[in-house]
Amino acid sequence: MKKITYQETIDKICLFTIIICTIIISILIIGSRLCPNDVCLFRTNPHVEKFSWGDRTVNANDNAFILDFDRPVSQESVEDNLEIEPPLPGRISWAGKRLVYTLNNVIPYGRNYRLSLKSAREKFRGKEELGAEIEPFIGQFQSRDKAFAYVGSQGEEAGRLILNNTTKENQTILTPANLVVSDFKFSPNTEKIIFSASEKETNQEGVRDLSIYEVTTGLSNDSTTKIPGQLKTILGQDEYLNNRFDLAGENGDIIIVQRIRKDDPTDFDLWKIEEGKIPQALNADGGNFIITPDKSAIAIAQGEGISIIPLQKQEQEQENDSLNFLPQYGQVLTFTRDGTGAAMVNFNTDNPDLRYTRSLFYVNNQGLEKELVTIEGSIVDCKFSPNGNNLFCLLTELMETENQFQEKPYFVGIDIESQKVIPLLALPHYQDIKISISPDGSGILFDQLVTESNLRENTPIENMPAQELFSDSAELILDSRLWILNLPSPESPQASLQELPIAGFKPQWSP
């Protein structure tokens, strides 16, 4: 019997390895040309490894997406062949094999989008010629539904919180019939609404003993919160009256409530409410307040100015932690989305020449303070455009009649850079108007109330609500209507007004 030598064993192992490698290489070559892209075990053509918006629901805070490729590609061929339908104008930048597409404007809400890429080619380092074509890629994503909530004023909707989904063309009553809603705020992810409400029998003559609740909207894709109308009590009635509130924390999970002790009206403070924790007084008495966009601080009117109070101040041990204080302003109206700028009101109390006037200022974190307009009427409210370049305001003109002064409301747009004021719309009367700008900047939602003070002779008697509702100025609401002021855009350069077939008030767009 022939004895197998050590050298022969090594030769057989090498031959076997060569045969296996040849088979694998052949499979790779043939498979890359013949097998379908979606089922190939091995892929040799360049391809998109990851699309950051793939099958996602995006919102106004999402301003860029990323395409990651598995190898270097011809940037020019990718840029020439990348398509988005409907179009989303933007600019492209590169970091190696990664493409970053930054939108020029906030994404329009309520739309489905399709991204496609084909005919782009591989790029070899240091060579002029291009390699194989990229595998065709298709990605889909959508923007949030366009939706708003309001307090109903007629029939079974009176005093109840209503969600109107304009994208899906449906509406849902979110709160039970025994509660009369006073105010509400969407959580940043739109999954819930935090609201204050009173029981019907305690809602007399504008006096409200309010509790704080949360309710699910059904706008979430999460199976645990997609059912609308799930109610939860956050802060009940106790020895304090609950007034205005705002949301803080990363996802609105902290509630700041202005509270007054029932048996001692001088005990007036802001309280921090967090789930699972005992409510905490912040020792921050003052007037109107608003939470900063990063949800980490409170801007509150105190004395003759505005204080910026960090929410975590009470948990810090540094005793010399000073507050930011803006002595010349009496009210913060709104912030830009990124928190770098704010619209503030100076009541001009220290200037005898400007008595009975109010001035609107733009203030930013670089120390810029720019006066935009001074009027004798009221600066009711202002909202920044999504990019922060424009300010849309509801102002009033003070008009003297034979017996009294009247305020005539009107909308304006203000260019922050040029300070140009553009009239948009004049309204017939002013009564506790609430405004809300859509997150994509397409329009302003607002209400108009008919109360006892502005009741017109031709107001139909059938518009009288079955449930007595009161405005913020404690007037009986007889009727109400919602309107949308569609703002100028590249497609429609003129503002237009649209009346909605809805009886409601205090409207708010979802974020």
Short mmCIF file of C-alpha atoms in Angstrom, two decimals:
data_model
loop_
_atom_site.label_atom_id
_atom_site.label_comp_id
_atom_site.label_asym_id
_atom_site.label_seq_id
_atom_site.Cartn_x
_atom_site.Cartn_y
_atom_site.Cartn_z
CA MET A 1 0.00 0.00 0.00
CA LYS A 2 1.34 3.36 -1.06
CA LYS A 3 2.06 5.71 1.77
CA ILE A 4 0.66 9.29 1.38
CA THR A 5 3.37 11.81 2.07
CA TYR A 6 2.97 15.06 3.96
CA GLN A 7 3.65 17.03 0.73
CA GLU A 8 0.85 15.23 -1.12
CA THR A 9 -1.60 16.08 1.70
CA ILE A 10 -0.73 19.78 1.46
CA ASP A 11 -1.13 19.66 -2.36
CA LYS A 12 -4.61 18.11 -2.07
CA ILE A 13 -5.72 20.73 0.48
CA CYS A 14 -4.49 23.54 -1.78
CA LEU A 15 -6.22 22.04 -4.83
CA PHE A 16 -9.48 21.65 -2.90
CA THR A 17 -9.27 25.27 -1.67
CA ILE A 18 -8.64 26.53 -5.22
CA ILE A 19 -11.67 24.63 -6.53
CA ILE A 20 -13.95 25.99 -3.75
CA CYS A 21 -12.77 29.59 -4.31
CA THR A 22 -13.31 29.24 -8.07
CA ILE A 23 -16.87 28.04 -7.50
CA ILE A 24 -17.63 30.92 -5.10
CA ILE A 25 -16.20 33.53 -7.50
CA SER A 26 -18.24 32.08 -10.37
CA ILE A 27 -21.41 32.21 -8.26
CA LEU A 28 -20.73 35.86 -7.39
CA ILE A 29 -20.13 36.86 -11.01
CA ILE A 30 -23.10 34.96 -12.45
CA GLY A 31 -25.42 35.84 -9.54
CA SER A 32 -24.73 39.56 -9.78
CA ARG A 33 -25.85 39.52 -13.43
CA LEU A 34 -28.74 37.08 -13.36
CA CYS A 35 -30.50 37.08 -9.98
CA PRO A 36 -33.17 39.64 -9.01
CA ASN A 37 -31.88 42.50 -6.88
CA ASP A 38 -34.26 41.82 -3.99
CA VAL A 39 -33.45 38.13 -3.60
CA CYS A 40 -29.77 37.89 -4.37
CA LEU A 41 -27.66 36.39 -1.64
CA PHE A 42 -24.62 38.25 -2.94
CA ARG A 43 -24.68 41.74 -4.43
CA THR A 44 -21.71 43.25 -6.19
CA ASN A 45 -23.29 46.34 -7.76
CA PRO A 46 -23.17 49.53 -5.70
CA HIS A 47 -26.36 50.15 -3.74
CA VAL A 48 -27.99 52.36 -1.11
CA GLU A 49 -27.32 50.84 2.29
CA LYS A 50 -29.55 53.14 4.32
CA PHE A 51 -32.17 55.86 3.77
CA SER A 52 -32.75 57.72 7.04
CA TRP A 53 -36.36 58.69 6.20
CA GLY A 54 -37.33 55.30 4.81
CA ASP A 55 -40.94 54.42 5.78
CA ARG A 56 -40.92 57.19 8.39
CA THR A 57 -43.40 59.92 9.30
CA VAL A 58 -41.46 63.18 9.41
CA ASN A 59 -42.41 66.60 10.77
CA ALA A 60 -41.33 70.22 10.87
CA ASN A 61 -38.28 69.38 13.03
CA ASP A 62 -36.91 67.03 10.36
CA ASN A 63 -34.99 69.23 7.94
CA ALA A 64 -32.56 66.75 6.31
CA PHE A 65 -32.27 63.11 5.28
CA ILE A 66 -29.25 60.89 4.66
CA LEU A 67 -28.45 58.34 1.94
CA ASP A 68 -25.60 55.96 2.81
CA PHE A 69 -23.94 54.06 -0.07
CA ASP A 70 -21.95 50.85 0.29
CA ARG A 71 -19.00 52.27 -1.68
CA PRO A 72 -17.84 55.48 -3.38
CA VAL A 73 -20.19 56.65 -6.13
CA SER A 74 -20.09 59.37 -8.73
CA GLN A 75 -21.54 62.32 -6.86
CA GLU A 76 -22.53 64.09 -10.07
CA SER A 77 -24.40 61.05 -11.39
CA VAL A 78 -26.28 60.68 -8.09
CA GLU A 79 -27.26 64.35 -7.98
CA ASP A 80 -28.42 64.25 -11.62
CA ASN A 81 -30.62 61.21 -11.08
CA LEU A 82 -32.06 61.70 -7.58
CA GLU A 83 -35.80 62.41 -7.77
CA ILE A 84 -38.38 63.25 -5.08
CA GLU A 85 -42.10 63.28 -5.82
CA PRO A 86 -43.79 65.60 -4.98
CA PRO A 87 -40.72 67.87 -5.27
CA LEU A 88 -38.95 69.00 -2.09
CA PRO A 89 -36.41 71.72 -3.02
CA GLY A 90 -33.17 71.39 -1.12
CA ARG A 91 -29.38 71.31 -1.29
CA ILE A 92 -26.97 68.37 -1.34
CA SER A 93 -23.73 67.93 0.58
CA TRP A 94 -21.37 64.94 0.79
CA ALA A 95 -19.26 63.30 3.47
CA GLY A 96 -17.45 60.37 1.85
CA LYS A 97 -20.07 57.75 0.87
CA ARG A 98 -22.85 59.69 2.63
CA LEU A 99 -25.23 62.11 0.91
CA VAL A 100 -27.03 64.72 3.05
CA TYR A 101 -30.09 66.41 1.55
CA THR A 102 -31.18 69.54 3.47
CA LEU A 103 -34.62 70.98 2.74
CA ASN A 104 -34.92 74.65 1.82
CA ASN A 105 -38.25 74.92 3.64
CA VAL A 106 -40.27 73.02 6.21
CA ILE A 107 -41.86 69.94 4.69
CA PRO A 108 -45.55 70.43 3.79
CA TYR A 109 -47.84 68.37 6.01
CA GLY A 110 -50.35 65.74 4.94
CA ARG A 111 -48.46 64.29 1.95
CA ASN A 112 -46.85 61.01 0.87
CA TYR A 113 -43.43 61.18 -0.79
CA ARG A 114 -41.41 58.88 -3.08
CA LEU A 115 -37.63 59.08 -3.48
CA SER A 116 -36.02 57.25 -6.41
CA LEU A 117 -32.46 56.85 -7.68
CA LYS A 118 -31.31 54.99 -10.79
CA SER A 119 -28.60 55.25 -13.47
CA ALA A 120 -26.06 56.58 -10.98
CA ARG A 121 -22.65 54.94 -11.19
CA GLU A 122 -19.78 53.71 -9.07
CA LYS A 123 -16.69 55.92 -8.82
CA PHE A 124 -13.19 54.46 -8.64
CA ARG A 125 -10.66 56.45 -6.67
CA GLY A 126 -8.10 58.17 -8.87
CA LYS A 127 -9.73 57.05 -12.13
CA GLU A 128 -11.74 58.97 -14.70
CA GLU A 129 -13.91 56.09 -15.89
CA LEU A 130 -17.02 55.18 -13.93
CA GLY A 131 -17.93 51.73 -12.71
CA ALA A 132 -21.16 49.73 -12.62
CA GLU A 133 -24.59 51.31 -12.38
CA ILE A 134 -26.09 51.57 -8.93
CA GLU A 135 -28.94 49.22 -8.14
CA PRO A 136 -32.21 51.14 -8.63
CA PHE A 137 -33.50 52.39 -5.30
CA ILE A 138 -36.97 53.49 -4.22
CA GLY A 139 -37.78 54.86 -0.76
CA GLN A 140 -41.04 56.15 0.62
CA PHE A 141 -41.90 58.45 3.51
CA GLN A 142 -44.69 60.75 4.59
CA SER A 143 -45.21 63.95 6.56
CA ARG A 144 -47.47 64.19 9.56
CA ASP A 145 -51.18 64.51 9.02
CA LYS A 146 -52.39 68.08 8.89
CA ALA A 147 -54.65 68.33 11.91
CA PHE A 148 -55.92 70.82 14.46
CA ALA A 149 -57.96 70.78 17.64
CA TYR A 150 -60.53 73.22 18.95
CA VAL A 151 -63.22 73.61 21.60
CA GLY A 152 -66.69 73.04 20.21
CA SER A 153 -69.43 75.60 20.78
CA GLN A 154 -72.64 74.04 19.48
CA GLY A 155 -74.79 70.99 20.21
CA GLU A 156 -73.11 67.90 21.62
CA GLU A 157 -69.69 69.43 20.87
CA ALA A 158 -70.20 72.42 23.19
CA GLY A 159 -67.28 72.71 25.61
CA ARG A 160 -65.64 69.53 24.34
CA LEU A 161 -62.24 69.08 22.70
CA ILE A 162 -62.51 68.18 19.01
CA LEU A 163 -59.70 66.87 16.77
CA ASN A 164 -60.07 67.66 13.05
CA ASN A 165 -57.76 65.65 10.78
CA THR A 166 -57.84 67.57 7.50
CA THR A 167 -55.59 65.01 5.78
CA LYS A 168 -57.94 62.10 6.44
CA GLU A 169 -61.02 64.37 6.39
CA ASN A 170 -62.45 63.21 9.70
CA GLN A 171 -62.98 64.58 13.17
CA THR A 172 -63.13 63.03 16.61
CA ILE A 173 -64.62 64.24 19.90
CA LEU A 174 -61.85 63.57 22.43
CA THR A 175 -63.36 64.58 25.78
CA PRO A 176 -66.50 63.45 27.63
CA ALA A 177 -69.69 65.51 27.79
CA ASN A 178 -69.34 66.28 31.51
CA LEU A 179 -66.15 68.36 31.04
CA VAL A 180 -65.94 71.94 29.76
CA VAL A 181 -62.47 72.52 28.28
CA SER A 182 -60.74 75.79 29.11
CA ASP A 183 -57.31 75.47 27.46
CA PHE A 184 -55.12 72.78 25.85
CA LYS A 185 -51.67 72.03 24.43
CA PHE A 186 -50.46 69.30 22.08
CA SER A 187 -47.51 67.19 23.17
CA PRO A 188 -44.59 67.66 20.72
CA ASN A 189 -45.10 64.17 19.25
CA THR A 190 -48.86 64.87 18.75
CA GLU A 191 -49.79 61.65 20.57
CA LYS A 192 -51.54 63.44 23.45
CA ILE A 193 -53.21 66.70 24.33
CA ILE A 194 -52.86 68.15 27.83
CA PHE A 195 -55.92 70.23 28.74
CA SER A 196 -57.58 72.03 31.62
CA ALA A 197 -61.31 71.59 32.19
CA SER A 198 -64.04 71.97 34.77
CA GLU A 199 -67.12 69.92 35.54
CA LYS A 200 -70.25 71.38 33.92
CA GLU A 201 -72.01 72.16 37.17
CA THR A 202 -69.02 74.17 38.46
CA ASN A 203 -68.64 76.22 35.26
CA GLN A 204 -70.92 79.12 36.26
CA GLU A 205 -70.56 82.80 35.40
CA GLY A 206 -67.06 82.28 34.08
CA VAL A 207 -65.78 80.86 37.39
CA ARG A 208 -63.89 77.63 36.73
CA ASP A 209 -62.39 75.19 39.20
CA LEU A 210 -60.04 73.52 36.74
CA SER A 211 -58.37 70.13 36.76
CA ILE A 212 -55.55 69.11 34.39
CA TYR A 213 -56.01 66.06 32.15
CA GLU A 214 -54.36 64.31 29.23
CA VAL A 215 -56.12 62.59 26.34
CA THR A 216 -54.78 60.54 23.42
CA THR A 217 -55.28 61.93 19.91
CA GLY A 218 -54.93 58.78 17.80
CA LEU A 219 -52.39 60.57 15.57
CA SER A 220 -49.58 58.25 16.71
CA ASN A 221 -48.34 55.17 14.85
CA ASP A 222 -47.69 53.53 18.22
CA SER A 223 -50.28 50.83 18.90
CA THR A 224 -50.46 51.78 22.59
CA THR A 225 -51.56 55.37 21.92
CA LYS A 226 -53.31 55.24 18.55
CA ILE A 227 -56.76 54.94 20.13
CA PRO A 228 -58.17 58.48 20.53
CA GLY A 229 -60.03 59.70 23.60
CA GLN A 230 -58.18 57.75 26.32
CA LEU A 231 -58.48 60.08 29.31
CA LYS A 232 -56.22 60.44 32.35
CA THR A 233 -56.36 62.91 35.26
CA ILE A 234 -53.02 64.60 35.98
CA LEU A 235 -53.88 67.24 38.56
CA GLY A 236 -57.24 67.30 40.32
CA GLN A 237 -59.04 69.94 42.34
CA ASP A 238 -57.51 70.57 45.76
CA GLU A 239 -56.75 73.63 47.88
CA TYR A 240 -55.42 75.44 44.80
CA LEU A 241 -57.05 76.94 41.72
CA ASN A 242 -55.26 75.90 38.51
CA ASN A 243 -54.91 78.66 35.92
CA ARG A 244 -52.83 78.85 32.76
CA PHE A 245 -50.25 76.16 32.00
CA ASP A 246 -47.55 75.23 29.47
CA LEU A 247 -45.54 72.11 28.61
CA ALA A 248 -41.84 71.55 29.26
CA GLY A 249 -39.51 68.54 29.23
CA GLU A 250 -38.23 66.66 26.20
CA ASN A 251 -41.67 65.55 25.05
CA GLY A 252 -43.96 67.79 27.07
CA ASP A 253 -43.78 65.39 30.03
CA ILE A 254 -43.37 68.29 32.50
CA ILE A 255 -46.31 70.63 33.06
CA ILE A 256 -45.84 74.13 34.46
CA VAL A 257 -49.09 75.35 36.07
CA GLN A 258 -49.93 78.75 37.50
CA ARG A 259 -51.75 78.06 40.81
CA ILE A 260 -53.52 80.22 43.42
CA ARG A 261 -54.36 79.02 46.90
CA LYS A 262 -58.14 79.15 47.37
CA ASP A 263 -58.08 80.49 50.92
CA ASP A 264 -55.10 82.84 50.36
CA PRO A 265 -55.00 84.66 46.97
CA THR A 266 -51.56 86.07 47.86
CA ASP A 267 -50.17 82.51 47.58
CA PHE A 268 -49.62 82.71 43.81
CA ASP A 269 -46.88 80.66 42.17
CA LEU A 270 -45.78 78.41 39.30
CA TRP A 271 -45.73 74.69 40.01
CA LYS A 272 -43.84 71.91 38.23
CA ILE A 273 -45.92 68.77 37.69
CA GLU A 274 -44.15 65.52 36.74
CA GLU A 275 -45.60 62.04 36.64
CA GLY A 276 -44.65 60.00 39.70
CA LYS A 277 -43.37 63.06 41.61
CA ILE A 278 -44.91 65.38 44.16
CA PRO A 279 -45.93 68.75 42.60
CA GLN A 280 -43.22 71.32 43.29
CA ALA A 281 -43.64 75.09 43.75
CA LEU A 282 -40.96 76.99 41.82
CA ASN A 283 -41.04 80.22 43.87
CA ALA A 284 -41.45 82.10 40.61
CA ASP A 285 -44.42 84.39 41.03
CA GLY A 286 -45.28 86.62 38.09
CA GLY A 287 -47.70 87.20 35.26
CA ASN A 288 -47.83 85.77 31.75
CA PHE A 289 -45.26 83.08 31.04
CA ILE A 290 -44.13 80.87 28.19
CA ILE A 291 -41.79 77.87 27.97
CA THR A 292 -38.69 78.29 25.79
CA PRO A 293 -38.51 76.12 22.64
CA ASP A 294 -35.88 73.80 24.13
CA LYS A 295 -38.37 73.15 26.98
CA SER A 296 -35.70 73.88 29.60
CA ALA A 297 -36.65 77.34 30.90
CA ILE A 298 -39.56 79.67 31.64
CA ALA A 299 -39.85 83.23 30.33
CA ILE A 300 -42.12 85.06 32.78
CA ALA A 301 -43.20 88.66 33.31
CA GLN A 302 -41.95 89.78 36.72
CA GLY A 303 -42.20 93.36 37.96
CA GLU A 304 -40.92 95.66 35.23
CA GLY A 305 -39.38 93.06 32.97
CA ILE A 306 -39.02 89.48 31.75
CA SER A 307 -37.11 86.81 33.69
CA ILE A 308 -35.72 83.63 32.13
CA ILE A 309 -35.81 80.93 34.82
CA PRO A 310 -34.09 77.55 34.25
CA LEU A 311 -36.43 74.69 35.15
CA GLN A 312 -33.65 72.76 36.84
CA LYS A 313 -32.54 75.70 39.01
CA GLN A 314 -34.05 74.23 42.15
CA GLU A 315 -31.96 71.09 41.68
CA GLN A 316 -28.68 72.94 41.32
CA GLU A 317 -26.46 73.67 44.29
CA GLN A 318 -24.80 76.75 42.89
CA GLU A 319 -26.02 79.67 44.95
CA ASN A 320 -24.74 82.33 42.56
CA ASP A 321 -26.80 81.09 39.65
CA SER A 322 -28.20 84.39 38.34
CA LEU A 323 -31.32 84.85 36.25
CA ASN A 324 -31.45 86.43 32.84
CA PHE A 325 -33.54 89.58 33.13
CA LEU A 326 -34.85 91.87 30.37
CA PRO A 327 -36.12 94.96 32.19
CA GLN A 328 -37.49 96.89 29.21
CA TYR A 329 -40.08 94.32 28.11
CA GLY A 330 -43.43 93.43 29.63
CA GLN A 331 -44.43 90.36 27.62
CA VAL A 332 -42.90 87.55 25.57
CA LEU A 333 -45.23 86.64 22.71
CA THR A 334 -43.39 83.82 20.98
CA PHE A 335 -40.00 82.31 20.13
CA THR A 336 -38.47 81.18 16.86
CA ARG A 337 -38.48 77.42 16.37
CA ASP A 338 -34.76 77.13 17.22
CA GLY A 339 -35.08 79.44 20.23
CA THR A 340 -32.53 81.98 18.98
CA GLY A 341 -35.06 84.81 18.58
CA ALA A 342 -38.18 86.09 20.31
CA ALA A 343 -40.98 88.61 19.79
CA MET A 344 -41.46 90.86 22.82
CA VAL A 345 -43.71 93.76 23.76
CA ASN A 346 -42.58 97.02 25.36
CA PHE A 347 -45.53 98.86 26.94
CA ASN A 348 -43.59 102.15 26.83
CA THR A 349 -44.47 103.07 30.41
CA ASP A 350 -41.17 104.92 30.90
CA ASN A 351 -41.58 107.22 27.87
CA PRO A 352 -44.13 110.07 28.28
CA ASP A 353 -44.08 110.73 24.53
CA LEU A 354 -45.26 107.18 23.83
CA ARG A 355 -48.00 106.91 26.44
CA TYR A 356 -50.84 104.58 25.50
CA THR A 357 -48.70 102.90 22.85
CA ARG A 358 -47.08 99.50 22.56
CA SER A 359 -43.94 98.56 20.66
CA LEU A 360 -43.13 95.18 19.14
CA PHE A 361 -39.47 94.14 19.28
CA TYR A 362 -37.43 91.32 17.78
CA VAL A 363 -34.74 90.14 20.22
CA ASN A 364 -32.15 87.42 19.57
CA ASN A 365 -29.44 85.63 21.52
CA GLN A 366 -26.71 87.71 19.85
CA GLY A 367 -27.82 90.86 21.67
CA LEU A 368 -29.83 92.30 18.77
CA GLU A 369 -32.94 94.29 19.79
CA LYS A 370 -34.88 95.57 16.80
CA GLU A 371 -38.07 97.63 17.06
CA LEU A 372 -40.52 96.43 14.42
CA VAL A 373 -43.66 98.50 14.97
CA THR A 374 -45.25 100.92 17.48
CA ILE A 375 -49.04 101.24 17.64
CA GLU A 376 -51.73 102.80 19.81
CA GLY A 377 -53.86 99.65 19.75
CA SER A 378 -53.03 96.20 21.06
CA ILE A 379 -50.46 93.62 20.03
CA VAL A 380 -52.69 90.59 20.53
CA ASP A 381 -50.34 87.82 19.40
CA CYS A 382 -47.55 87.02 16.96
CA LYS A 383 -46.15 83.82 15.44
CA PHE A 384 -42.86 83.30 13.60
CA SER A 385 -42.70 81.61 10.22
CA PRO A 386 -40.98 78.18 10.41
CA ASN A 387 -37.65 79.64 9.19
CA GLY A 388 -37.87 82.56 11.65
CA ASN A 389 -37.47 85.20 8.92
CA ASN A 390 -41.01 86.57 9.16
CA LEU A 391 -43.42 87.40 11.93
CA PHE A 392 -47.20 87.22 11.51
CA CYS A 393 -49.15 89.30 13.99
CA LEU A 394 -52.69 90.09 15.02
CA LEU A 395 -52.84 93.77 15.94
CA THR A 396 -55.70 96.14 16.73
CA GLU A 397 -56.33 99.72 15.70
CA LEU A 398 -57.84 101.92 18.39
CA MET A 399 -60.82 103.81 16.96
CA GLU A 400 -62.88 106.41 18.78
CA THR A 401 -66.65 106.50 18.26
CA GLU A 402 -69.21 108.89 19.74
CA ASN A 403 -69.55 106.96 22.97
CA GLN A 404 -66.51 104.73 23.29
CA PHE A 405 -63.23 103.44 21.95
CA GLN A 406 -63.28 100.30 19.78
CA GLU A 407 -60.45 98.00 18.71
CA LYS A 408 -60.46 96.90 15.09
CA PRO A 409 -58.27 93.81 14.52
CA TYR A 410 -56.05 93.19 11.51
CA PHE A 411 -53.32 90.75 10.45
CA VAL A 412 -49.89 91.84 9.22
CA GLY A 413 -46.74 90.10 8.05
CA ILE A 414 -43.40 91.60 9.13
CA ASP A 415 -40.06 90.90 7.44
CA ILE A 416 -37.55 90.74 10.30
CA GLU A 417 -34.56 91.81 8.20
CA SER A 418 -36.12 94.79 6.38
CA GLN A 419 -38.77 95.57 9.05
CA LYS A 420 -41.31 95.93 6.25
CA VAL A 421 -44.91 95.59 7.48
CA ILE A 422 -47.35 94.05 5.00
CA PRO A 423 -51.13 94.26 5.73
CA LEU A 424 -52.79 90.89 5.18
CA LEU A 425 -56.38 91.02 6.44
CA ALA A 426 -58.75 93.34 8.34
CA LEU A 427 -61.45 91.85 10.58
CA PRO A 428 -64.81 93.37 11.54
CA HIS A 429 -64.48 93.10 15.34
CA TYR A 430 -62.18 91.88 18.07
CA GLN A 431 -63.20 89.56 20.91
CA ASP A 432 -60.65 87.19 22.47
CA ILE A 433 -59.30 86.03 19.10
CA LYS A 434 -56.88 83.08 19.32
CA ILE A 435 -54.42 82.42 16.50
CA SER A 436 -52.26 79.40 15.60
CA ILE A 437 -49.82 79.10 12.68
CA SER A 438 -49.52 75.72 10.98
CA PRO A 439 -46.17 73.95 11.54
CA ASP A 440 -45.41 74.04 7.81
CA GLY A 441 -46.20 77.77 7.67
CA SER A 442 -49.02 77.45 5.16
CA GLY A 443 -51.73 79.23 7.11
CA ILE A 444 -52.98 80.86 10.30
CA LEU A 445 -55.98 79.34 12.04
CA PHE A 446 -58.10 81.71 14.12
CA ASP A 447 -61.52 82.04 15.69
CA GLN A 448 -64.14 84.76 15.87
CA LEU A 449 -66.57 84.84 18.76
CA VAL A 450 -70.00 86.36 18.96
CA THR A 451 -70.55 87.41 22.56
CA GLU A 452 -73.12 89.55 24.32
CA SER A 453 -70.95 92.64 23.77
CA ASN A 454 -70.65 92.27 19.99
CA LEU A 455 -73.95 90.55 19.22
CA ARG A 456 -75.35 91.64 15.88
CA GLU A 457 -79.06 92.07 15.36
CA ASN A 458 -79.17 89.43 12.65
CA THR A 459 -77.55 86.69 14.74
CA PRO A 460 -79.93 83.70 14.46
CA ILE A 461 -81.49 82.56 17.71
CA GLU A 462 -80.72 78.94 16.82
CA ASN A 463 -77.04 79.70 17.27
CA MET A 464 -77.53 80.04 21.01
CA PRO A 465 -75.52 77.21 22.61
CA ALA A 466 -77.27 74.70 24.84
CA GLN A 467 -74.28 74.71 27.21
CA GLU A 468 -73.21 78.10 28.57
CA LEU A 469 -69.64 78.85 27.52
CA PHE A 470 -67.57 81.84 28.53
CA SER A 471 -64.69 83.61 26.82
CA ASP A 472 -61.42 84.40 28.58
CA SER A 473 -62.87 87.83 29.38
CA ALA A 474 -65.82 86.07 31.09
CA GLU A 475 -68.40 86.99 28.43
CA LEU A 476 -71.10 84.55 27.39
CA ILE A 477 -70.28 83.00 23.99
CA LEU A 478 -73.30 83.01 21.69
CA ASP A 479 -71.62 81.74 18.54
CA SER A 480 -68.16 81.13 17.08
CA ARG A 481 -66.55 80.35 13.75
CA LEU A 482 -63.11 79.13 12.63
CA TRP A 483 -61.17 80.65 9.73
CA ILE A 484 -57.89 79.97 7.94
CA LEU A 485 -55.76 82.79 6.58
CA ASN A 486 -53.74 81.09 3.85
CA LEU A 487 -50.35 82.80 3.83
CA PRO A 488 -48.47 83.87 0.68
CA SER A 489 -46.36 81.14 -0.94
CA PRO A 490 -44.46 80.60 -4.22
CA GLU A 491 -47.55 78.87 -5.62
CA SER A 492 -49.97 81.55 -4.35
CA PRO A 493 -48.30 84.93 -3.72
CA GLN A 494 -51.46 86.52 -2.27
CA ALA A 495 -52.96 85.78 1.14
CA SER A 496 -56.50 84.38 1.05
CA LEU A 497 -59.21 83.83 3.62
CA GLN A 498 -61.16 80.59 4.06
CA GLU A 499 -64.12 80.11 6.40
CA LEU A 500 -64.42 76.62 7.86
CA PRO A 501 -67.85 75.03 8.38
CA ILE A 502 -67.01 74.58 12.06
CA ALA A 503 -68.55 76.11 15.19
CA GLY A 504 -65.66 76.30 17.62
CA PHE A 505 -63.04 78.45 19.28
CA LYS A 506 -59.45 78.38 20.64
CA PRO A 507 -58.07 76.44 17.62
CA GLN A 508 -54.54 74.99 17.63
CA TRP A 509 -52.64 73.21 14.88
CA SER A 510 -50.94 69.98 15.87
CA PRO A 511 -47.09 70.30 15.86
#
